[in-house]
């Protein structure tokens, strides 16, 4: 069932209001700073423009022939003053002053200063024009100074022209409203964008406040890394976005965040259960070290797919205990049936004694006791290991109670210390359980319901063959029967089916062997285990042989 997230709106819009207020304050501050900086920059531009204008006036004055003639050769009366004043008034300059090389004024807006020396040195002796600002007799002005050459081309003085500061400031003040309008438009557009961004952020955070988001993050970290279940989250593209410590331990993940499953896991039942290829709940997956139960749930919000969450539980010990309990129940049923059979035999003996037929009673008792002993001895003649003898005898008894005849083939031969003993116990036990189930539930054949076991220890390998008279493997299922969870029968008692053949397959692969199964009615499983140079340490000793070997069914 998909997980549907419902997030309540919290804080009555406080988060969006706080974001909007913060952005508006930033916009206002940056707008004011920009306005001031732009004003200073524009003031500098206007100053330079007015200084260039003053220089143009000075150069125009210096180019007047009457002024050049009068300054170089003298005389001319008030010609210099007259021409300079005419230019000043026409250009709007605050002053146009003609100075000879001795620093004596020949023109000035204040006639009283004509003939008086200037306080500053002559700066055009280098023959180049100069601009700047100065504090003259008429006030602060943008100033331009141009060299004055006589008719003969000789430097005879300088012309200084100035434009009053009030004109510069007036120009600036006339431009400031336009600058302010531009700044206001920029702040308005920024405010609109800030408002839209605040609303979008509010939706993206599901209406949660900043403190709530921080709290959720802390709670999530504490929960994910504190629980004993593995948790993996995927985004809509199938990339891993969350993986807690237990999931890393159970699945053997390293740095998996941002990766796809195919990048961190090989193809197999585990990957198919995690990526959703396998559907269903409580999927059993057998790994080299654990028996896992996997559940995958898609996550949706307002009808939008957000990905999926997968939980992984370690059921190794629990599955082992359940199978052991199921085995004990089966053993109890078998003992109850044997008790019933034994009671019947005792009744028969008692009846023979009651009628005085002591010889018949004796012969019947000896015959009944010898049958069980004969079974054990016949197995011991071919199988030297006591553990395997006990397993085969017990399975024979269980099969008989279920109406199935189990036989050990004539060619069976196994020593007292066979290789891969612990693996053999698991393989033989699981294959016999499957075969007995198949034969007991299958149709009655010409030879009856029968299971045949063959155990052969050759020079270079050990062979295990189990054949039954059941219906056989379904067509096309030969490749999938060894996958975790595959079974044609429902769960029996507390035991979950679908692990026995998977366990057999893993043990066979672990020891470098092969396993094959026949087609058609009557399944025949054949396992070939090569003899090792040295007995390997079973990596699954704790898991497979201690937890699931007892009563693991396919």
Coordinates of C-alpha atoms in Angstrom, one line a residue:
X1 CA 0.0 0.0 0.0
X2 CA 1.6 3.3 -1.0
X3 CA 2.6 5.7 1.7
X4 CA 0.7 9.0 1.4
X5 CA 2.2 12.0 3.1
X6 CA -0.1 14.6 4.6
X7 CA 1.5 17.7 5.9
X8 CA -0.5 20.2 7.9
X9 CA 0.1 23.9 7.3
X10 CA 1.9 25.3 10.3
X11 CA 2.9 28.7 11.5
X12 CA 0.1 30.6 9.7
X13 CA 2.4 31.7 7.0
X14 CA 5.2 32.8 9.4
X15 CA 7.9 31.2 7.3
X16 CA 6.9 32.9 4.1
X17 CA 6.4 36.2 5.9
X18 CA 9.9 35.9 7.5
X19 CA 11.5 35.0 4.2
X20 CA 9.6 37.9 2.5
X21 CA 10.6 40.4 5.2
X22 CA 14.2 39.3 5.1
X23 CA 14.4 39.6 1.3
X24 CA 12.6 43.0 1.3
X25 CA 15.1 44.3 3.9
X26 CA 18.0 43.0 1.9
X27 CA 16.5 44.6 -1.3
X28 CA 16.0 47.9 0.4
X29 CA 19.5 47.9 1.9
X30 CA 21.1 46.9 -1.3
X31 CA 19.0 49.4 -3.2
X32 CA 19.9 52.3 -0.9
X33 CA 23.6 51.3 -1.1
X34 CA 23.4 51.1 -4.9
X35 CA 21.6 54.4 -5.1
X36 CA 24.3 56.1 -3.0
X37 CA 27.1 54.5 -4.9
X38 CA 25.5 55.4 -8.2
X39 CA 25.1 59.0 -7.0
X40 CA 28.8 59.3 -6.2
X41 CA 29.7 57.7 -9.5
X42 CA 27.3 60.1 -11.4
X43 CA 28.7 63.0 -9.5
X44 CA 32.2 62.1 -10.7
X45 CA 30.9 61.8 -14.2
X46 CA 29.3 65.2 -14.1
X47 CA 32.4 66.7 -12.5
X48 CA 34.6 65.4 -15.3
X49 CA 32.1 66.6 -17.9
X50 CA 32.1 70.1 -16.4
X51 CA 35.9 70.2 -16.1
X52 CA 36.1 69.3 -19.8
X53 CA 33.6 72.0 -20.6
X54 CA 35.7 74.5 -18.6
X55 CA 38.8 73.4 -20.5
X56 CA 36.9 73.9 -23.8
X57 CA 36.1 77.5 -22.7
X58 CA 39.7 78.1 -21.7
X59 CA 41.0 76.8 -25.0
X60 CA 38.5 78.8 -27.0
X61 CA 39.6 82.0 -25.2
X62 CA 43.3 81.1 -25.7
X63 CA 42.6 80.8 -29.4
X64 CA 41.4 84.5 -29.7
X65 CA 43.9 86.4 -31.9
X66 CA 43.2 89.7 -30.0
X67 CA 44.1 88.1 -26.7
X68 CA 47.2 86.4 -28.1
X69 CA 48.4 89.8 -29.7
X70 CA 47.7 91.8 -26.5
X71 CA 49.4 89.4 -24.1
X72 CA 52.6 88.9 -26.2
X73 CA 53.1 92.5 -27.4
X74 CA 51.2 94.5 -24.8
X75 CA 49.0 97.4 -25.3
X76 CA 45.4 97.1 -26.5
X77 CA 43.9 98.7 -23.4
X78 CA 41.0 96.7 -22.2
X79 CA 40.9 94.3 -25.2
X80 CA 41.7 91.2 -23.1
X81 CA 39.1 92.0 -20.4
X82 CA 36.5 92.8 -23.0
X83 CA 37.0 89.6 -25.0
X84 CA 37.3 87.4 -21.9
X85 CA 34.1 88.9 -20.4
X86 CA 32.2 88.4 -23.6
X87 CA 33.2 84.7 -23.7
X88 CA 32.4 84.3 -20.0
X89 CA 29.0 85.6 -20.3
X90 CA 28.3 83.7 -23.5
X91 CA 29.4 80.4 -22.0
X92 CA 27.9 80.8 -18.6
X93 CA 31.3 80.4 -16.9
X94 CA 31.9 81.8 -13.4
X95 CA 35.2 83.3 -14.6
X96 CA 37.6 83.5 -17.5
X97 CA 41.0 84.7 -16.4
X98 CA 43.9 85.5 -18.7
X99 CA 47.3 85.3 -16.9
X100 CA 50.8 86.1 -18.3
X101 CA 53.9 84.1 -17.4
X102 CA 54.5 86.4 -14.5
X103 CA 51.2 85.5 -12.9
X104 CA 49.6 88.8 -13.5
X105 CA 45.9 88.8 -14.3
X106 CA 44.8 90.6 -17.5
X107 CA 41.1 89.7 -17.1
X108 CA 38.8 88.9 -14.2
X109 CA 35.1 89.2 -13.4
X110 CA 36.1 91.5 -10.6
X111 CA 37.9 94.4 -12.3
X112 CA 39.6 95.3 -9.1
X113 CA 41.7 92.1 -9.4
X114 CA 43.0 92.9 -12.9
X115 CA 46.8 93.6 -12.7
X116 CA 47.0 91.6 -9.4
X117 CA 49.1 88.5 -9.2
X118 CA 47.5 85.1 -8.7
X119 CA 48.2 83.0 -5.7
X120 CA 48.9 79.7 -7.6
X121 CA 51.8 79.0 -9.8
X122 CA 51.5 78.7 -13.6
X123 CA 50.8 75.1 -14.4
X124 CA 50.8 75.2 -18.2
X125 CA 54.6 75.7 -18.5
X126 CA 54.7 72.1 -19.8
X127 CA 52.5 73.1 -22.7
X128 CA 49.6 70.8 -21.8
X129 CA 46.1 71.6 -20.6
X130 CA 45.0 70.9 -17.0
X131 CA 41.6 70.3 -15.4
X132 CA 40.5 70.0 -11.8
X133 CA 38.5 71.9 -9.1
X134 CA 39.6 75.0 -7.2
X135 CA 38.4 77.4 -4.6
X136 CA 38.8 80.8 -6.3
X137 CA 37.6 84.3 -5.6
X138 CA 34.2 83.4 -7.1
X139 CA 33.8 80.2 -5.1
X140 CA 34.4 76.5 -5.8
X141 CA 34.4 75.8 -9.5
X142 CA 35.2 73.1 -12.0
X143 CA 38.4 74.5 -13.6
X144 CA 40.1 74.1 -16.9
X145 CA 43.5 75.7 -17.8
X146 CA 44.8 76.0 -21.3
X147 CA 48.3 77.3 -22.5
X148 CA 48.2 80.7 -24.2
X149 CA 50.5 81.1 -27.2
X150 CA 51.3 84.4 -29.0
X151 CA 51.2 85.1 -32.7
X152 CA 54.8 83.9 -33.0
X153 CA 53.9 80.6 -31.4
X154 CA 55.7 81.5 -28.1
X155 CA 54.1 80.5 -24.8
X156 CA 53.0 83.8 -23.2
X157 CA 50.6 82.8 -20.5
X158 CA 47.6 80.6 -19.6
X159 CA 43.8 81.0 -19.7
X160 CA 41.9 79.6 -16.7
X161 CA 38.1 79.1 -16.9
X162 CA 35.7 77.9 -14.3
X163 CA 32.1 76.7 -14.0
X164 CA 30.5 77.2 -10.6
X165 CA 29.9 74.2 -8.3
X166 CA 26.2 75.0 -8.1
X167 CA 25.8 74.2 -11.7
X168 CA 27.3 70.8 -11.2
X169 CA 25.1 70.0 -8.2
X170 CA 22.1 71.3 -10.0
X171 CA 22.7 68.9 -12.8
X172 CA 23.1 66.1 -10.3
X173 CA 19.9 67.0 -8.5
X174 CA 18.0 67.0 -11.8
X175 CA 19.2 63.5 -12.6
X176 CA 18.5 62.0 -9.1
X177 CA 14.7 61.5 -9.5
X178 CA 15.4 59.4 -12.6
X179 CA 17.9 57.4 -10.6
X180 CA 15.4 57.0 -7.8
X181 CA 12.7 55.9 -10.2
X182 CA 15.0 53.2 -11.6
X183 CA 15.9 52.1 -8.0
X184 CA 12.2 52.0 -7.0
X185 CA 11.4 49.8 -10.1
X186 CA 14.2 47.5 -9.3
X187 CA 13.1 47.1 -5.6
X188 CA 9.5 46.6 -6.8
X189 CA 10.5 43.8 -9.2
X190 CA 12.8 42.3 -6.6
X191 CA 9.9 42.4 -4.0
X192 CA 7.6 40.6 -6.4
X193 CA 10.2 38.0 -7.1
X194 CA 10.9 37.7 -3.4
X195 CA 7.2 37.1 -2.7
X196 CA 6.9 34.4 -5.4
X197 CA 10.1 32.8 -4.1
X198 CA 8.8 32.8 -0.5
X199 CA 5.5 31.1 -1.6
X200 CA 7.4 28.5 -3.6
X201 CA 9.7 27.8 -0.7
X202 CA 6.7 27.5 1.6
X203 CA 5.2 24.9 -0.7
X204 CA 8.5 23.1 -1.0
X205 CA 8.8 22.8 2.8
X206 CA 5.2 21.5 3.1
X207 CA 4.2 24.5 5.3
X208 CA 6.8 23.7 7.9
X209 CA 8.7 26.4 9.9
X210 CA 12.5 26.5 9.9
X211 CA 12.6 25.2 13.5
X212 CA 10.2 22.4 12.6
X213 CA 12.4 21.4 9.6
X214 CA 15.5 21.3 11.8
X215 CA 13.6 19.3 14.4
X216 CA 12.4 16.8 11.8
X217 CA 15.9 16.4 10.5
X218 CA 17.2 15.6 14.0
X219 CA 14.3 13.2 14.6
X220 CA 14.9 11.5 11.3
X221 CA 18.6 11.0 12.0
X222 CA 17.9 9.6 15.4
X223 CA 15.1 7.3 14.2
X224 CA 16.9 6.0 11.1
X225 CA 20.1 5.2 12.8
X226 CA 18.5 4.0 16.1
X227 CA 16.0 1.4 14.8
X228 CA 17.0 -2.3 14.3
X229 CA 15.5 -2.4 10.8
X230 CA 17.2 -1.5 7.6
X231 CA 15.6 1.5 5.8
X232 CA 16.4 2.6 2.3
X233 CA 14.7 5.4 0.4
X234 CA 14.7 6.0 -3.3
X235 CA 13.9 9.0 -5.4
X236 CA 11.6 8.9 -8.5
X237 CA 14.7 8.1 -10.6
X238 CA 15.6 5.1 -8.5
X239 CA 18.6 6.6 -6.8
X240 CA 19.3 5.9 -3.2
X241 CA 18.6 9.0 -1.0
X242 CA 18.6 7.5 2.5
X243 CA 20.2 4.4 3.9
X244 CA 20.6 3.8 7.6
X245 CA 23.4 1.9 9.5
X246 CA 21.3 -1.3 9.8
X247 CA 20.7 -1.4 6.0
X248 CA 24.4 -1.0 5.4
X249 CA 25.1 -3.9 7.7
X250 CA 22.5 -6.2 6.3
X251 CA 23.1 -5.5 2.7
X252 CA 26.8 -4.8 2.7
X253 CA 26.5 -1.3 1.3
X254 CA 29.4 1.1 1.3
X255 CA 28.9 4.6 0.1
X256 CA 25.5 4.1 -1.6
X257 CA 23.9 7.6 -1.4
X258 CA 23.2 8.9 -4.9
X259 CA 23.8 5.5 -6.5
X260 CA 21.4 3.2 -8.3
X261 CA 20.9 -0.3 -7.1
X262 CA 22.6 -1.8 -10.1
X263 CA 25.7 0.1 -9.2
X264 CA 25.9 -1.4 -5.6
X265 CA 24.2 -4.8 -5.9
X266 CA 24.6 -7.7 -8.5
X267 CA 21.6 -9.0 -10.3
X268 CA 19.6 -11.4 -8.2
X269 CA 16.5 -11.8 -6.0
X270 CA 17.7 -9.3 -3.5
X271 CA 18.1 -6.5 -6.1
X272 CA 14.7 -7.4 -7.7
X273 CA 13.0 -7.2 -4.2
X274 CA 14.6 -3.8 -3.5
X275 CA 13.8 -2.2 -6.9
X276 CA 10.2 -3.4 -6.9
X277 CA 10.5 -6.0 -9.7
X278 CA 9.3 -8.6 -7.2
X279 CA 5.9 -7.6 -5.8
X280 CA 4.3 -8.6 -2.6
X281 CA 4.7 -8.2 1.1
X282 CA 7.3 -9.9 3.4
X283 CA 9.5 -11.1 0.6
X284 CA 12.0 -13.6 1.9
X285 CA 15.5 -13.1 0.6
X286 CA 18.5 -15.4 1.4
X287 CA 22.0 -13.8 1.4
X288 CA 25.3 -15.4 2.3
X289 CA 24.9 -14.2 5.9
X290 CA 21.3 -13.4 6.6
X291 CA 17.7 -14.3 6.0
X292 CA 16.0 -11.1 5.2
X293 CA 12.3 -10.0 4.9
X294 CA 11.9 -7.1 2.4
X295 CA 9.0 -4.8 2.0
X296 CA 8.8 -2.0 -0.5
X297 CA 6.2 0.8 -0.4
X298 CA 5.9 3.6 -2.9
X299 CA 5.6 7.2 -1.5
X300 CA 3.1 9.7 -2.9
X301 CA 2.2 13.3 -2.0
X302 CA -0.8 15.0 -3.5
X303 CA -0.9 12.3 -6.2
X304 CA 2.8 12.9 -7.1
X305 CA 5.3 10.0 -7.0
X306 CA 8.1 10.9 -4.6
X307 CA 9.9 7.5 -4.8
X308 CA 9.8 4.5 -2.5
X309 CA 10.8 3.3 1.0
X310 CA 12.2 -0.2 1.5
X311 CA 12.4 -1.8 5.0
X312 CA 14.7 -4.8 5.5
X313 CA 14.4 -7.0 8.6
X314 CA 16.9 -9.6 9.7
X315 CA 14.8 -12.8 10.4
X316 CA 17.8 -15.2 10.5
X317 CA 17.4 -16.3 14.1
X318 CA 13.6 -16.1 14.0
X319 CA 13.3 -18.2 10.9
X320 CA 15.7 -20.7 12.4
X321 CA 13.7 -21.0 15.6
X322 CA 10.4 -21.3 13.6
X323 CA 11.9 -24.1 11.5
X324 CA 13.2 -25.8 14.6
X325 CA 9.8 -25.5 16.2
X326 CA 8.2 -26.9 13.1
X327 CA 10.7 -29.8 13.1
X328 CA 9.9 -30.5 16.7
X329 CA 6.2 -30.5 15.9
X330 CA 6.8 -32.9 13.0
X331 CA 8.9 -35.1 15.3
X332 CA 6.1 -35.1 17.9
X333 CA 3.6 -36.1 15.2
X334 CA 5.9 -38.9 14.1
X335 CA 6.4 -40.1 17.7
X336 CA 2.7 -40.0 18.3
X337 CA 2.1 -42.1 15.2
X338 CA 4.8 -44.5 16.3
X339 CA 3.3 -44.7 19.8
X340 CA 0.0 -45.5 18.1
X341 CA 1.7 -48.2 16.0
X342 CA 3.5 -49.5 19.1
X343 CA 0.2 -49.6 21.0
X344 CA -1.3 -51.7 18.2
X345 CA 1.6 -54.1 18.4
X346 CA 1.3 -54.4 22.1
X347 CA -2.4 -55.1 21.8
X348 CA -1.6 -57.8 19.3
X349 CA 1.0 -59.3 21.7
X350 CA -1.4 -59.1 24.6
X351 CA -4.2 -60.7 22.6
X352 CA -1.9 -63.6 21.7
X353 CA -0.9 -64.1 25.3
X354 CA -4.5 -64.0 26.4
X355 CA -5.4 -66.9 24.1
X356 CA -2.3 -68.8 25.3
X357 CA -0.5 -68.7 21.9
X358 CA 2.9 -67.8 23.5
X359 CA 5.0 -68.9 20.5
X360 CA 3.1 -66.7 18.1
X361 CA 3.4 -63.7 20.5
X362 CA 7.1 -64.3 20.8
X363 CA 7.6 -64.5 17.1
X364 CA 5.6 -61.4 16.4
X365 CA 7.5 -59.3 19.0
X366 CA 10.9 -60.5 17.6
X367 CA 9.7 -59.7 14.0
X368 CA 8.5 -56.2 14.9
X369 CA 11.7 -55.3 16.8
X370 CA 13.9 -56.7 14.1
X371 CA 12.3 -54.6 11.4
X372 CA 13.5 -51.3 12.8
X373 CA 16.9 -52.7 13.6
X374 CA 17.2 -54.1 10.1
X375 CA 16.5 -50.6 8.7
X376 CA 19.3 -49.1 10.8
X377 CA 21.7 -51.8 9.9
X378 CA 21.0 -51.7 6.2
X379 CA 21.8 -47.9 6.2
X380 CA 24.9 -48.4 8.3
X381 CA 26.2 -51.0 5.8
X382 CA 26.4 -48.2 3.1
X383 CA 26.9 -45.0 5.2
X384 CA 29.7 -44.8 7.7
X385 CA 28.9 -41.5 9.3
X386 CA 26.6 -41.7 12.3
X387 CA 25.1 -38.2 11.8
X388 CA 24.0 -39.1 8.3
X389 CA 22.8 -42.5 9.4
X390 CA 20.6 -40.9 12.0
X391 CA 19.3 -38.3 9.5
X392 CA 18.4 -41.0 6.9
X393 CA 16.7 -43.3 9.5
X394 CA 14.7 -40.4 10.9
X395 CA 13.6 -39.2 7.4
X396 CA 12.6 -42.8 6.5
X397 CA 10.4 -43.0 9.6
X398 CA 8.8 -39.7 8.8
X399 CA 8.2 -40.8 5.2
X400 CA 6.6 -44.0 6.3
X401 CA 4.2 -42.2 8.5
X402 CA 3.2 -40.1 5.5
X403 CA 2.7 -43.2 3.3
X404 CA 6.0 -42.8 1.4
X405 CA 8.5 -45.5 1.0
X406 CA 12.1 -44.2 1.2
X407 CA 15.0 -46.4 0.0
X408 CA 18.7 -46.0 0.0
X409 CA 20.1 -47.1 -3.3
X410 CA 22.4 -50.2 -3.6
X411 CA 25.3 -48.1 -5.0
X412 CA 25.4 -45.8 -2.0
X413 CA 28.8 -45.7 -0.3
X414 CA 30.0 -43.0 2.1
X415 CA 32.9 -43.1 4.6
X416 CA 32.9 -42.3 8.3
X417 CA 34.4 -38.8 7.8
X418 CA 33.0 -37.6 4.4
X419 CA 34.1 -34.2 3.1
X420 CA 31.7 -31.2 3.4
X421 CA 29.9 -33.1 6.3
X422 CA 28.0 -30.1 7.6
X423 CA 27.0 -29.0 4.1
X424 CA 26.0 -32.6 3.3
X425 CA 23.7 -32.7 6.3
X426 CA 21.9 -29.6 5.1
X427 CA 21.7 -30.6 1.4
X428 CA 20.5 -34.2 2.1
X429 CA 18.0 -33.0 4.7
X430 CA 16.4 -30.4 2.5
X431 CA 16.3 -32.5 -0.6
X432 CA 14.7 -35.4 1.3
X433 CA 12.1 -33.1 2.9
X434 CA 11.1 -31.7 -0.6
X435 CA 11.0 -35.2 -2.1
X436 CA 8.8 -36.6 0.7
X437 CA 6.4 -33.7 0.4
X438 CA 6.3 -34.1 -3.4
X439 CA 5.7 -37.9 -3.2
X440 CA 3.1 -37.7 -0.4
X441 CA 1.1 -35.1 -2.3
X442 CA 1.5 -36.6 -5.7
X443 CA -0.4 -39.3 -7.6
X444 CA 0.1 -43.0 -6.7
X445 CA 2.5 -44.4 -9.3
X446 CA 3.1 -48.0 -10.3
X447 CA 5.8 -48.4 -7.6
X448 CA 3.7 -46.5 -5.0
X449 CA 4.8 -43.3 -3.4
X450 CA 8.6 -43.6 -3.2
X451 CA 11.7 -41.6 -2.6
X452 CA 15.2 -42.9 -3.5
X453 CA 18.4 -41.5 -2.0
X454 CA 21.8 -42.2 -3.4
X455 CA 25.0 -41.1 -1.6
X456 CA 28.3 -41.9 -3.4
X457 CA 31.8 -40.9 -2.4
X458 CA 34.1 -41.2 -5.4
X459 CA 37.8 -40.5 -5.8
X460 CA 37.3 -36.8 -6.8
X461 CA 33.7 -35.9 -5.7
X462 CA 30.7 -36.7 -3.6
X463 CA 27.4 -37.2 -5.3
X464 CA 24.0 -36.8 -3.8
X465 CA 20.9 -37.9 -5.8
X466 CA 17.3 -37.7 -4.6
X467 CA 14.5 -39.0 -6.8
X468 CA 10.8 -38.9 -5.9
X469 CA 7.6 -40.2 -7.5
X470 CA 5.8 -36.8 -7.3
X471 CA 4.5 -34.6 -10.1
X472 CA 8.0 -33.2 -10.9
X473 CA 9.1 -29.6 -11.6
X474 CA 6.6 -27.4 -13.5
X475 CA 7.7 -26.7 -17.1
X476 CA 9.9 -23.7 -17.4
X477 CA 10.6 -23.5 -13.7
X478 CA 14.0 -25.2 -13.7
X479 CA 15.9 -21.9 -13.5
X480 CA 13.7 -20.3 -10.8
X481 CA 13.3 -23.1 -8.3
X482 CA 16.5 -22.2 -6.6
X483 CA 15.5 -18.6 -5.9
X484 CA 14.6 -17.6 -2.4
X485 CA 10.8 -17.9 -1.8
X486 CA 10.0 -20.2 -4.7
X487 CA 7.6 -22.9 -3.8
X488 CA 4.6 -24.7 -5.3
X489 CA 3.1 -25.4 -1.8
X490 CA 1.7 -23.1 0.9
X491 CA 3.5 -22.5 4.1
X492 CA 3.3 -25.4 6.6
X493 CA 2.8 -24.6 10.2
X494 CA 5.2 -21.9 11.4
X495 CA 7.8 -22.6 8.6
X496 CA 8.0 -20.4 5.5
X497 CA 8.6 -22.3 2.4
X498 CA 10.9 -21.3 -0.5
X499 CA 14.2 -21.4 1.4
X500 CA 15.3 -25.1 1.3
X501 CA 16.3 -25.3 -2.4
X502 CA 17.8 -21.8 -2.2
X503 CA 20.0 -22.9 0.7
X504 CA 21.0 -26.1 -1.1
X505 CA 22.0 -24.1 -4.1
X506 CA 24.1 -21.7 -2.1
X507 CA 25.9 -24.4 -0.3
X508 CA 26.6 -26.2 -3.5
X509 CA 28.0 -23.1 -5.1
X510 CA 30.0 -22.4 -1.9
X511 CA 31.8 -25.7 -2.2
X512 CA 32.3 -25.3 -6.0
X513 CA 29.8 -28.0 -6.9
X514 CA 26.9 -28.3 -9.3
X515 CA 23.2 -29.0 -8.9
X516 CA 20.9 -30.3 -11.7
X517 CA 17.2 -31.2 -11.8
X518 CA 15.4 -33.5 -14.3
X519 CA 12.4 -32.6 -16.3
X520 CA 9.1 -34.5 -16.4
X521 CA 7.2 -36.4 -13.8
X522 CA 9.2 -37.5 -10.8
X523 CA 11.9 -34.9 -9.9
X524 CA 15.5 -36.0 -9.7
X525 CA 18.0 -33.7 -8.0
X526 CA 21.7 -34.4 -8.4
X527 CA 24.4 -32.5 -6.5
X528 CA 28.1 -32.9 -7.3
X529 CA 30.6 -31.7 -4.7
X530 CA 34.3 -31.9 -5.6
X531 CA 36.6 -33.1 -2.9
X532 CA 38.6 -30.2 -1.4
X533 CA 42.4 -30.2 -0.9
X534 CA 41.6 -29.0 2.6
X535 CA 38.3 -28.7 4.4
X536 CA 37.1 -25.1 3.9
X537 CA 35.8 -23.0 6.6
X538 CA 32.1 -22.6 5.9
X539 CA 31.4 -18.9 5.8
X540 CA 27.7 -19.6 6.4
X541 CA 28.4 -21.9 9.4
X542 CA 26.6 -19.6 11.8
X543 CA 23.7 -18.9 9.5
X544 CA 23.0 -21.8 7.2
X545 CA 24.0 -24.7 9.4
X546 CA 23.0 -23.3 12.8
X547 CA 19.8 -21.5 11.9
X548 CA 18.1 -23.0 8.9
X549 CA 19.4 -26.5 8.5
X550 CA 16.8 -27.9 10.9
X551 CA 13.6 -28.5 8.9
X552 CA 14.3 -26.1 6.0
X553 CA 11.8 -26.9 3.3
X554 CA 11.6 -25.8 -0.3

